[in-house]
mmCIF file with all atom_site columns, C-alpha atoms in Angstrom:
data_model
loop_
_atom_site.group_PDB
_atom_site.id
_atom_site.type_symbol
_atom_site.label_atom_id
_atom_site.label_alt_id
_atom_site.label_comp_id
_atom_site.label_asym_id
_atom_site.label_entity_id
_atom_site.label_seq_id
_atom_site.pdbx_PDB_ins_code
_atom_site.Cartn_x
_atom_site.Cartn_y
_atom_site.Cartn_z
_atom_site.occupancy
_atom_site.B_iso_or_equiv
_atom_site.pdbx_formal_charge
_atom_site.auth_seq_id
_atom_site.auth_comp_id
_atom_site.auth_asym_id
_atom_site.auth_atom_id
_atom_site.pdbx_PDB_model_num
ATOM 1   C CA . MET A 1 1   ? 7.606  15.125  -21.301 1.00 0.00 ? 1   MET A CA 1
ATOM 2   C CA . GLN A 1 2   ? 9.706  13.973  -17.763 1.00 0.00 ? 2   GLN A CA 1
ATOM 3   C CA . TYR A 1 3   ? 8.692  10.739  -16.084 1.00 0.00 ? 3   TYR A CA 1
ATOM 4   C CA . LEU A 1 4   ? 10.157 9.358   -12.860 1.00 0.00 ? 4   LEU A CA 1
ATOM 5   C CA . LEU A 1 5   ? 10.820 5.730   -13.041 1.00 0.00 ? 5   LEU A CA 1
ATOM 6   C CA . MET A 1 6   ? 10.778 4.457   -8.952  1.00 0.00 ? 6   MET A CA 1
ATOM 7   C CA . LEU A 1 7   ? 12.693 1.115   -8.703  1.00 0.00 ? 7   LEU A CA 1
ATOM 8   C CA . TYR A 1 8   ? 11.454 -1.128  -5.990  1.00 0.00 ? 8   TYR A CA 1
ATOM 9   C CA . ALA A 1 9   ? 13.528 -4.165  -5.101  1.00 0.00 ? 9   ALA A CA 1
ATOM 10  C CA . GLU A 1 10  ? 13.844 -6.304  -2.059  1.00 0.00 ? 10  GLU A CA 1
ATOM 11  C CA . GLU A 1 11  ? 16.560 -4.776  0.296   1.00 0.00 ? 11  GLU A CA 1
ATOM 12  C CA . GLY A 1 12  ? 18.039 -7.964  1.213   1.00 0.00 ? 12  GLY A CA 1
ATOM 13  C CA . GLY A 1 13  ? 18.254 -9.471  -2.382  1.00 0.00 ? 13  GLY A CA 1
ATOM 14  C CA . TRP A 1 14  ? 21.916 -8.131  -3.324  1.00 0.00 ? 14  TRP A CA 1
ATOM 15  C CA . ALA A 1 15  ? 23.349 -9.457  -0.338  1.00 0.00 ? 15  ALA A CA 1
ATOM 16  C CA . ARG A 1 16  ? 22.126 -12.789 -1.383  1.00 0.00 ? 16  ARG A CA 1
ATOM 17  C CA . MET A 1 17  ? 23.941 -12.403 -4.807  1.00 0.00 ? 17  MET A CA 1
ATOM 18  C CA . SER A 1 18  ? 27.345 -13.951 -5.390  1.00 0.00 ? 18  SER A CA 1
ATOM 19  C CA . PRO A 1 19  ? 29.912 -11.750 -6.418  1.00 0.00 ? 19  PRO A CA 1
ATOM 20  C CA . ALA A 1 20  ? 29.709 -12.387 -10.128 1.00 0.00 ? 20  ALA A CA 1
ATOM 21  C CA . GLU A 1 21  ? 26.117 -12.184 -9.939  1.00 0.00 ? 21  GLU A CA 1
ATOM 22  C CA . GLN A 1 22  ? 26.505 -8.636  -8.362  1.00 0.00 ? 22  GLN A CA 1
ATOM 23  C CA . GLU A 1 23  ? 29.206 -7.703  -11.161 1.00 0.00 ? 23  GLU A CA 1
ATOM 24  C CA . GLN A 1 24  ? 26.755 -8.689  -13.634 1.00 0.00 ? 24  GLN A CA 1
ATOM 25  C CA . GLY A 1 25  ? 24.096 -6.199  -12.228 1.00 0.00 ? 25  GLY A CA 1
ATOM 26  C CA . VAL A 1 26  ? 26.533 -3.386  -11.880 1.00 0.00 ? 26  VAL A CA 1
ATOM 27  C CA . ALA A 1 27  ? 27.244 -4.053  -15.366 1.00 0.00 ? 27  ALA A CA 1
ATOM 28  C CA . ALA A 1 28  ? 23.526 -4.162  -16.359 1.00 0.00 ? 28  ALA A CA 1
ATOM 29  C CA . TYR A 1 29  ? 22.673 -0.983  -14.764 1.00 0.00 ? 29  TYR A CA 1
ATOM 30  C CA . GLY A 1 30  ? 25.685 0.943   -16.086 1.00 0.00 ? 30  GLY A CA 1
ATOM 31  C CA . ALA A 1 31  ? 24.954 -0.109  -19.630 1.00 0.00 ? 31  ALA A CA 1
ATOM 32  C CA . TYR A 1 32  ? 21.223 0.946   -18.924 1.00 0.00 ? 32  TYR A CA 1
ATOM 33  C CA . THR A 1 33  ? 22.302 4.153   -18.155 1.00 0.00 ? 33  THR A CA 1
ATOM 34  C CA . GLN A 1 34  ? 24.750 4.696   -20.748 1.00 0.00 ? 34  GLN A CA 1
ATOM 35  C CA . ALA A 1 35  ? 21.868 3.916   -23.163 1.00 0.00 ? 35  ALA A CA 1
ATOM 36  C CA . LEU A 1 36  ? 19.724 6.505   -21.601 1.00 0.00 ? 36  LEU A CA 1
ATOM 37  C CA . LYS A 1 37  ? 22.463 9.046   -21.953 1.00 0.00 ? 37  LYS A CA 1
ATOM 38  C CA . THR A 1 38  ? 23.389 8.136   -25.439 1.00 0.00 ? 38  THR A CA 1
ATOM 39  C CA . ALA A 1 39  ? 19.406 8.597   -26.515 1.00 0.00 ? 39  ALA A CA 1
ATOM 40  C CA . GLY A 1 40  ? 19.394 12.019  -24.839 1.00 0.00 ? 40  GLY A CA 1
ATOM 41  C CA . ALA A 1 41  ? 16.745 10.747  -22.173 1.00 0.00 ? 41  ALA A CA 1
ATOM 42  C CA . LEU A 1 42  ? 18.633 10.667  -18.994 1.00 0.00 ? 42  LEU A CA 1
ATOM 43  C CA . VAL A 1 43  ? 17.930 13.807  -16.713 1.00 0.00 ? 43  VAL A CA 1
ATOM 44  C CA . GLY A 1 44  ? 19.346 12.428  -13.393 1.00 0.00 ? 44  GLY A CA 1
ATOM 45  C CA . SER A 1 45  ? 19.574 9.118   -11.580 1.00 0.00 ? 45  SER A CA 1
ATOM 46  C CA . ASN A 1 46  ? 20.571 8.076   -8.352  1.00 0.00 ? 46  ASN A CA 1
ATOM 47  C CA . ARG A 1 47  ? 20.578 5.064   -5.728  1.00 0.00 ? 47  ARG A CA 1
ATOM 48  C CA . LEU A 1 48  ? 18.883 5.419   -2.212  1.00 0.00 ? 48  LEU A CA 1
ATOM 49  C CA . GLN A 1 49  ? 20.620 4.119   0.898   1.00 0.00 ? 49  GLN A CA 1
ATOM 50  C CA . GLY A 1 50  ? 18.422 1.354   2.906   1.00 0.00 ? 50  GLY A CA 1
ATOM 51  C CA . SER A 1 51  ? 15.179 2.000   4.296   1.00 0.00 ? 51  SER A CA 1
ATOM 52  C CA . ALA A 1 52  ? 16.606 1.834   7.651   1.00 0.00 ? 52  ALA A CA 1
ATOM 53  C CA . THR A 1 53  ? 17.935 5.210   7.058   1.00 0.00 ? 53  THR A CA 1
ATOM 54  C CA . ALA A 1 54  ? 14.839 6.787   6.214   1.00 0.00 ? 54  ALA A CA 1
ATOM 55  C CA . THR A 1 55  ? 12.993 9.467   8.535   1.00 0.00 ? 55  THR A CA 1
ATOM 56  C CA . THR A 1 56  ? 9.375  10.146  7.939   1.00 0.00 ? 56  THR A CA 1
ATOM 57  C CA . VAL A 1 57  ? 7.775  13.728  8.862   1.00 0.00 ? 57  VAL A CA 1
ATOM 58  C CA . ARG A 1 58  ? 4.249  14.450  9.086   1.00 0.00 ? 58  ARG A CA 1
ATOM 59  C CA . VAL A 1 59  ? 2.580  17.295  10.735  1.00 0.00 ? 59  VAL A CA 1
ATOM 60  C CA . ALA A 1 60  ? -0.894 16.609  12.911  1.00 0.00 ? 60  ALA A CA 1
ATOM 61  C CA . ASN A 1 61  ? -2.409 19.238  14.606  1.00 0.00 ? 61  ASN A CA 1
ATOM 62  C CA . GLY A 1 62  ? 0.346  22.084  13.776  1.00 0.00 ? 62  GLY A CA 1
ATOM 63  C CA . LYS A 1 63  ? 3.010  19.582  15.505  1.00 0.00 ? 63  LYS A CA 1
ATOM 64  C CA . SER A 1 64  ? 5.582  17.760  13.612  1.00 0.00 ? 64  SER A CA 1
ATOM 65  C CA . GLN A 1 65  ? 5.734  14.145  14.066  1.00 0.00 ? 65  GLN A CA 1
ATOM 66  C CA . VAL A 1 66  ? 9.145  12.347  13.051  1.00 0.00 ? 66  VAL A CA 1
ATOM 67  C CA . LEU A 1 67  ? 9.516  8.772   12.989  1.00 0.00 ? 67  LEU A CA 1
ATOM 68  C CA . ASP A 1 68  ? 12.320 6.515   11.785  1.00 0.00 ? 68  ASP A CA 1
ATOM 69  C CA . GLY A 1 69  ? 11.717 4.393   8.907   1.00 0.00 ? 69  GLY A CA 1
ATOM 70  C CA . PRO A 1 70  ? 10.064 4.366   5.691   1.00 0.00 ? 70  PRO A CA 1
ATOM 71  C CA . TYR A 1 71  ? 6.541  5.749   5.058   1.00 0.00 ? 71  TYR A CA 1
ATOM 72  C CA . ALA A 1 72  ? 5.037  2.323   4.007   1.00 0.00 ? 72  ALA A CA 1
ATOM 73  C CA . ASP A 1 73  ? 6.207  -1.125  5.366   1.00 0.00 ? 73  ASP A CA 1
ATOM 74  C CA . SER A 1 74  ? 6.553  -3.515  2.160   1.00 0.00 ? 74  SER A CA 1
ATOM 75  C CA . LYS A 1 75  ? 8.344  -6.462  0.813   1.00 0.00 ? 75  LYS A CA 1
ATOM 76  C CA . GLU A 1 76  ? 9.917  -3.879  -1.909  1.00 0.00 ? 76  GLU A CA 1
ATOM 77  C CA . GLN A 1 77  ? 11.547 -0.723  -0.793  1.00 0.00 ? 77  GLN A CA 1
ATOM 78  C CA . LEU A 1 78  ? 12.250 2.402   -2.797  1.00 0.00 ? 78  LEU A CA 1
ATOM 79  C CA . ALA A 1 79  ? 16.123 1.609   -4.116  1.00 0.00 ? 79  ALA A CA 1
ATOM 80  C CA . GLY A 1 80  ? 16.484 4.753   -6.606  1.00 0.00 ? 80  GLY A CA 1
ATOM 81  C CA . TYR A 1 81  ? 15.257 6.468   -9.515  1.00 0.00 ? 81  TYR A CA 1
ATOM 82  C CA . TYR A 1 82  ? 15.882 7.557   -12.822 1.00 0.00 ? 82  TYR A CA 1
ATOM 83  C CA . LEU A 1 83  ? 14.228 10.904  -13.922 1.00 0.00 ? 83  LEU A CA 1
ATOM 84  C CA . ILE A 1 84  ? 14.032 10.703  -17.807 1.00 0.00 ? 84  ILE A CA 1
ATOM 85  C CA . ASP A 1 85  ? 12.691 13.016  -20.603 1.00 0.00 ? 85  ASP A CA 1
ATOM 86  C CA . VAL A 1 86  ? 11.163 11.555  -23.410 1.00 0.00 ? 86  VAL A CA 1
ATOM 87  C CA . ALA A 1 87  ? 8.164  11.948  -26.096 1.00 0.00 ? 87  ALA A CA 1
ATOM 88  C CA . ASP A 1 88  ? 5.410  10.065  -24.378 1.00 0.00 ? 88  ASP A CA 1
ATOM 89  C CA . LEU A 1 89  ? 4.073  7.667   -21.914 1.00 0.00 ? 89  LEU A CA 1
ATOM 90  C CA . ASP A 1 90  ? 4.589  4.792   -24.171 1.00 0.00 ? 90  ASP A CA 1
ATOM 91  C CA . ALA A 1 91  ? 8.445  5.814   -24.561 1.00 0.00 ? 91  ALA A CA 1
ATOM 92  C CA . ALA A 1 92  ? 8.757  5.871   -20.591 1.00 0.00 ? 92  ALA A CA 1
ATOM 93  C CA . LEU A 1 93  ? 7.091  2.597   -20.334 1.00 0.00 ? 93  LEU A CA 1
ATOM 94  C CA . ALA A 1 94  ? 9.592  1.154   -23.028 1.00 0.00 ? 94  ALA A CA 1
ATOM 95  C CA . TRP A 1 95  ? 12.709 2.477   -21.235 1.00 0.00 ? 95  TRP A CA 1
ATOM 96  C CA . ALA A 1 96  ? 11.113 1.211   -17.702 1.00 0.00 ? 96  ALA A CA 1
ATOM 97  C CA . ALA A 1 97  ? 10.580 -2.466  -19.368 1.00 0.00 ? 97  ALA A CA 1
ATOM 98  C CA . ARG A 1 98  ? 14.496 -2.178  -20.256 1.00 0.00 ? 98  ARG A CA 1
ATOM 99  C CA . CYS A 1 99  ? 15.537 -1.207  -16.842 1.00 0.00 ? 99  CYS A CA 1
ATOM 100 C CA . PRO A 1 100 ? 17.391 -4.085  -15.103 1.00 0.00 ? 100 PRO A CA 1
ATOM 101 C CA . ALA A 1 101 ? 15.304 -3.386  -11.969 1.00 0.00 ? 101 ALA A CA 1
ATOM 102 C CA . ALA A 1 102 ? 12.407 -4.794  -13.839 1.00 0.00 ? 102 ALA A CA 1
ATOM 103 C CA . THR A 1 103 ? 14.075 -8.061  -13.650 1.00 0.00 ? 103 THR A CA 1
ATOM 104 C CA . HIS A 1 104 ? 14.021 -8.467  -9.898  1.00 0.00 ? 104 HIS A CA 1
ATOM 105 C CA . GLY A 1 105 ? 11.561 -5.844  -8.576  1.00 0.00 ? 105 GLY A CA 1
ATOM 106 C CA . ILE A 1 106 ? 9.239  -3.237  -9.871  1.00 0.00 ? 106 ILE A CA 1
ATOM 107 C CA . VAL A 1 107 ? 9.847  0.037   -11.761 1.00 0.00 ? 107 VAL A CA 1
ATOM 108 C CA . GLU A 1 108 ? 6.823  2.518   -11.565 1.00 0.00 ? 108 GLU A CA 1
ATOM 109 C CA . VAL A 1 109 ? 6.613  5.152   -13.722 1.00 0.00 ? 109 VAL A CA 1
ATOM 110 C CA . ARG A 1 110 ? 4.931  8.520   -12.926 1.00 0.00 ? 110 ARG A CA 1
ATOM 111 C CA . PRO A 1 111 ? 5.033  11.770  -14.931 1.00 0.00 ? 111 PRO A CA 1
ATOM 112 C CA . VAL A 1 112 ? 6.155  14.852  -13.619 1.00 0.00 ? 112 VAL A CA 1
ATOM 113 C CA . TRP A 1 113 ? 3.864  17.577  -12.800 1.00 0.00 ? 113 TRP A CA 1
ATOM 114 C CA . SER A 1 114 ? 5.946  20.377  -13.974 1.00 0.00 ? 114 SER A CA 1
ATOM 115 C CA . MET A 1 115 ? 5.535  23.753  -11.981 1.00 0.00 ? 115 MET A CA 1
#
C-alpha cells in the first residue's frame, strides 16, 4: 500500500544551522533515502521551495480566486515528501519515525487513495 510521508518543518531552521549541521542534515536525508531505496519502498520524493513561493487557488461562485502564499499559516510548513510503498500502516509509521524530519519537525503519514 502506498503512503505519503509529508515533512513539516520550521522554514527558518535551516538558515540558523551551522555549515557542519547542514552537512549532517544532508547526510542524514541521503542515508534515509538510500535505506528506502534499498528496501524497495521508495516510490518518489522531493523537497519543496519555501512557502513564500506558494500560490493558493480556490473557486467561489464560479470565479477563481488566486492568493499568494500557503493555504495555512502555521509554525511549520510543508517542506517535502516521500511517497512509499509498504505492507501496512505500521511499516509506514516505522519509516516515518526513522525520517530525519521527525527529529526537527513533524512527519504526517497518510494512505494514498488509489483511483
